[in-house]
């Protein structure tokens, strides 16, 4: 892959836009940040549990539910397209058969 086609993981313009939106909407990220960041350069410890405010936890849960429902909707949409194509194919075959019988 050439370097042209590779995207930056977090493009600066989009990150700055997101931060500006957070600031404009008066959303505080301080409850999500650890109060005592590691000072020795070590990675922060993760306890394996989701810690945060109840609002943050419920927001994450709603996000997961949204993703599940969106995936279900996409599957239904794709299956409907597949079924519609099969119906059109069968309709065309039946028309050919009826034309063959009518001749």
PDB file of C-alpha atoms in Angstrom:
ATOM      1  CA  UNK A   1       0.000   0.000   0.000  1.00  0.00           C
ATOM      2  CA  UNK A   2       1.393   3.397  -0.832  1.00  0.00           C
ATOM      3  CA  UNK A   3       1.616   6.126   1.776  1.00  0.00           C
ATOM      4  CA  UNK A   4      -1.003   8.124  -0.155  1.00  0.00           C
ATOM      5  CA  UNK A   5      -3.702   5.575   0.606  1.00  0.00           C
ATOM      6  CA  UNK A   6      -2.854   5.182   4.276  1.00  0.00           C
ATOM      7  CA  UNK A   7      -4.946   7.262   6.619  1.00  0.00           C
ATOM      8  CA  UNK A   8      -3.748   8.769   9.837  1.00  0.00           C
ATOM      9  CA  UNK A   9      -5.376   7.055  12.818  1.00  0.00           C
ATOM     10  CA  UNK A  10      -6.534  10.393  14.246  1.00  0.00           C
ATOM     11  CA  UNK A  11      -6.390  13.175  11.666  1.00  0.00           C
ATOM     12  CA  UNK A  12      -5.624  16.467  13.386  1.00  0.00           C
ATOM     13  CA  UNK A  13      -8.424  18.409  11.702  1.00  0.00           C
ATOM     14  CA  UNK A  14     -11.072  15.909  12.769  1.00  0.00           C
ATOM     15  CA  UNK A  15      -9.669  15.687  16.306  1.00  0.00           C
ATOM     16  CA  UNK A  16      -9.680  19.468  16.661  1.00  0.00           C
ATOM     17  CA  UNK A  17     -13.228  19.630  15.313  1.00  0.00           C
ATOM     18  CA  UNK A  18     -14.363  16.981  17.822  1.00  0.00           C
ATOM     19  CA  UNK A  19     -12.706  18.820  20.690  1.00  0.00           C
ATOM     20  CA  UNK A  20     -14.329  22.072  19.610  1.00  0.00           C
ATOM     21  CA  UNK A  21     -17.734  20.382  19.542  1.00  0.00           C
ATOM     22  CA  UNK A  22     -17.174  18.971  23.036  1.00  0.00           C
ATOM     23  CA  UNK A  23     -16.179  22.380  24.326  1.00  0.00           C
ATOM     24  CA  UNK A  24     -19.122  24.114  22.661  1.00  0.00           C
ATOM     25  CA  UNK A  25     -21.584  21.607  24.110  1.00  0.00           C
ATOM     26  CA  UNK A  26     -20.225  22.076  27.666  1.00  0.00           C
ATOM     27  CA  UNK A  27     -19.331  18.410  28.069  1.00  0.00           C
ATOM     28  CA  UNK A  28     -16.798  17.744  30.790  1.00  0.00           C
ATOM     29  CA  UNK A  29     -14.423  14.850  30.242  1.00  0.00           C
ATOM     30  CA  UNK A  30     -12.905  15.152  33.706  1.00  0.00           C
ATOM     31  CA  UNK A  31     -15.035  12.335  35.222  1.00  0.00           C
ATOM     32  CA  UNK A  32     -13.602   9.980  32.601  1.00  0.00           C
ATOM     33  CA  UNK A  33      -9.974  10.850  33.302  1.00  0.00           C
ATOM     34  CA  UNK A  34      -8.097   9.118  36.113  1.00  0.00           C
ATOM     35  CA  UNK A  35      -7.480  11.533  39.009  1.00  0.00           C
ATOM     36  CA  UNK A  36      -3.943  10.170  39.589  1.00  0.00           C
ATOM     37  CA  UNK A  37      -2.154   9.620  36.291  1.00  0.00           C
ATOM     38  CA  UNK A  38       1.012   7.495  36.467  1.00  0.00           C
ATOM     39  CA  UNK A  39       4.080   9.675  36.899  1.00  0.00           C
ATOM     40  CA  UNK A  40       6.737   7.062  36.172  1.00  0.00           C
ATOM     41  CA  UNK A  41       5.784   6.653  32.517  1.00  0.00           C
ATOM     42  CA  UNK A  42       4.169   3.271  33.138  1.00  0.00           C
ATOM     43  CA  UNK A  43       0.904   2.390  31.502  1.00  0.00           C
ATOM     44  CA  UNK A  44      -2.161   2.904  33.680  1.00  0.00           C
ATOM     45  CA  UNK A  45      -3.485  -0.188  35.386  1.00  0.00           C
ATOM     46  CA  UNK A  46      -6.796  -1.559  34.255  1.00  0.00           C
ATOM     47  CA  UNK A  47      -8.849  -3.433  36.761  1.00  0.00           C
ATOM     48  CA  UNK A  48     -11.009  -5.168  34.184  1.00  0.00           C
ATOM     49  CA  UNK A  49     -14.128  -3.349  35.292  1.00  0.00           C
ATOM     50  CA  UNK A  50     -15.728  -0.327  33.776  1.00  0.00           C
ATOM     51  CA  UNK A  51     -15.326   2.536  36.179  1.00  0.00           C
ATOM     52  CA  UNK A  52     -16.923   5.873  35.643  1.00  0.00           C
ATOM     53  CA  UNK A  53     -20.002   7.853  36.334  1.00  0.00           C
ATOM     54  CA  UNK A  54     -23.398   6.197  35.988  1.00  0.00           C
ATOM     55  CA  UNK A  55     -24.113   8.566  33.092  1.00  0.00           C
ATOM     56  CA  UNK A  56     -20.987   7.410  31.259  1.00  0.00           C
ATOM     57  CA  UNK A  57     -21.816   3.766  31.881  1.00  0.00           C
ATOM     58  CA  UNK A  58     -25.372   4.184  30.649  1.00  0.00           C
ATOM     59  CA  UNK A  59     -24.105   6.083  27.619  1.00  0.00           C
ATOM     60  CA  UNK A  60     -21.735   3.239  26.756  1.00  0.00           C
ATOM     61  CA  UNK A  61     -24.546   0.723  27.219  1.00  0.00           C
ATOM     62  CA  UNK A  62     -26.829   2.748  24.928  1.00  0.00           C
ATOM     63  CA  UNK A  63     -24.025   2.888  22.362  1.00  0.00           C
ATOM     64  CA  UNK A  64     -23.653  -0.885  22.431  1.00  0.00           C
ATOM     65  CA  UNK A  65     -27.415  -1.308  22.049  1.00  0.00           C
ATOM     66  CA  UNK A  66     -27.415   1.125  19.127  1.00  0.00           C
ATOM     67  CA  UNK A  67     -24.666  -0.829  17.377  1.00  0.00           C
ATOM     68  CA  UNK A  68     -26.542  -4.105  17.887  1.00  0.00           C
ATOM     69  CA  UNK A  69     -29.768  -2.632  16.491  1.00  0.00           C
ATOM     70  CA  UNK A  70     -27.937  -0.998  13.570  1.00  0.00           C
ATOM     71  CA  UNK A  71     -26.323  -4.316  12.640  1.00  0.00           C
ATOM     72  CA  UNK A  72     -29.717  -6.025  12.781  1.00  0.00           C
ATOM     73  CA  UNK A  73     -31.182  -3.352  10.514  1.00  0.00           C
ATOM     74  CA  UNK A  74     -28.329  -3.726   8.025  1.00  0.00           C
ATOM     75  CA  UNK A  75     -28.792  -7.510   7.962  1.00  0.00           C
ATOM     76  CA  UNK A  76     -32.533  -7.107   7.354  1.00  0.00           C
ATOM     77  CA  UNK A  77     -31.909  -4.543   4.623  1.00  0.00           C
ATOM     78  CA  UNK A  78     -29.371  -6.801   2.922  1.00  0.00           C
ATOM     79  CA  UNK A  79     -31.652  -9.831   3.149  1.00  0.00           C
ATOM     80  CA  UNK A  80     -34.543  -7.811   1.695  1.00  0.00           C
ATOM     81  CA  UNK A  81     -32.372  -6.801  -1.259  1.00  0.00           C
ATOM     82  CA  UNK A  82     -31.385 -10.427  -1.787  1.00  0.00           C
ATOM     83  CA  UNK A  83     -35.000 -11.587  -1.585  1.00  0.00           C
ATOM     84  CA  UNK A  84     -36.143  -8.838  -3.959  1.00  0.00           C
ATOM     85  CA  UNK A  85     -33.516  -9.897  -6.492  1.00  0.00           C
ATOM     86  CA  UNK A  86     -34.649 -13.518  -6.198  1.00  0.00           C
ATOM     87  CA  UNK A  87     -38.291 -12.508  -6.674  1.00  0.00           C
ATOM     88  CA  UNK A  88     -37.400 -10.518  -9.791  1.00  0.00           C
ATOM     89  CA  UNK A  89     -35.428 -13.460 -11.147  1.00  0.00           C
ATOM     90  CA  UNK A  90     -38.309 -15.865 -10.538  1.00  0.00           C
ATOM     91  CA  UNK A  91     -40.795 -13.416 -12.061  1.00  0.00           C
ATOM     92  CA  UNK A  92     -38.683 -13.204 -15.218  1.00  0.00           C
ATOM     93  CA  UNK A  93     -38.486 -17.013 -15.428  1.00  0.00           C
ATOM     94  CA  UNK A  94     -42.253 -17.337 -14.972  1.00  0.00           C
ATOM     95  CA  UNK A  95     -42.856 -14.761 -17.703  1.00  0.00           C
ATOM     96  CA  UNK A  96     -40.593 -16.764 -20.019  1.00  0.00           C
ATOM     97  CA  UNK A  97     -42.529 -19.932 -19.173  1.00  0.00           C
ATOM     98  CA  UNK A  98     -45.912 -18.298 -19.771  1.00  0.00           C
ATOM     99  CA  UNK A  99     -44.685 -16.882 -23.089  1.00  0.00           C
ATOM    100  CA  UNK A 100     -43.403 -20.347 -24.036  1.00  0.00           C
ATOM    101  CA  UNK A 101     -46.762 -21.923 -23.191  1.00  0.00           C
ATOM    102  CA  UNK A 102     -48.687 -19.228 -25.039  1.00  0.00           C
ATOM    103  CA  UNK A 103     -46.794 -19.775 -28.313  1.00  0.00           C
TER     104      UNK A 103
END
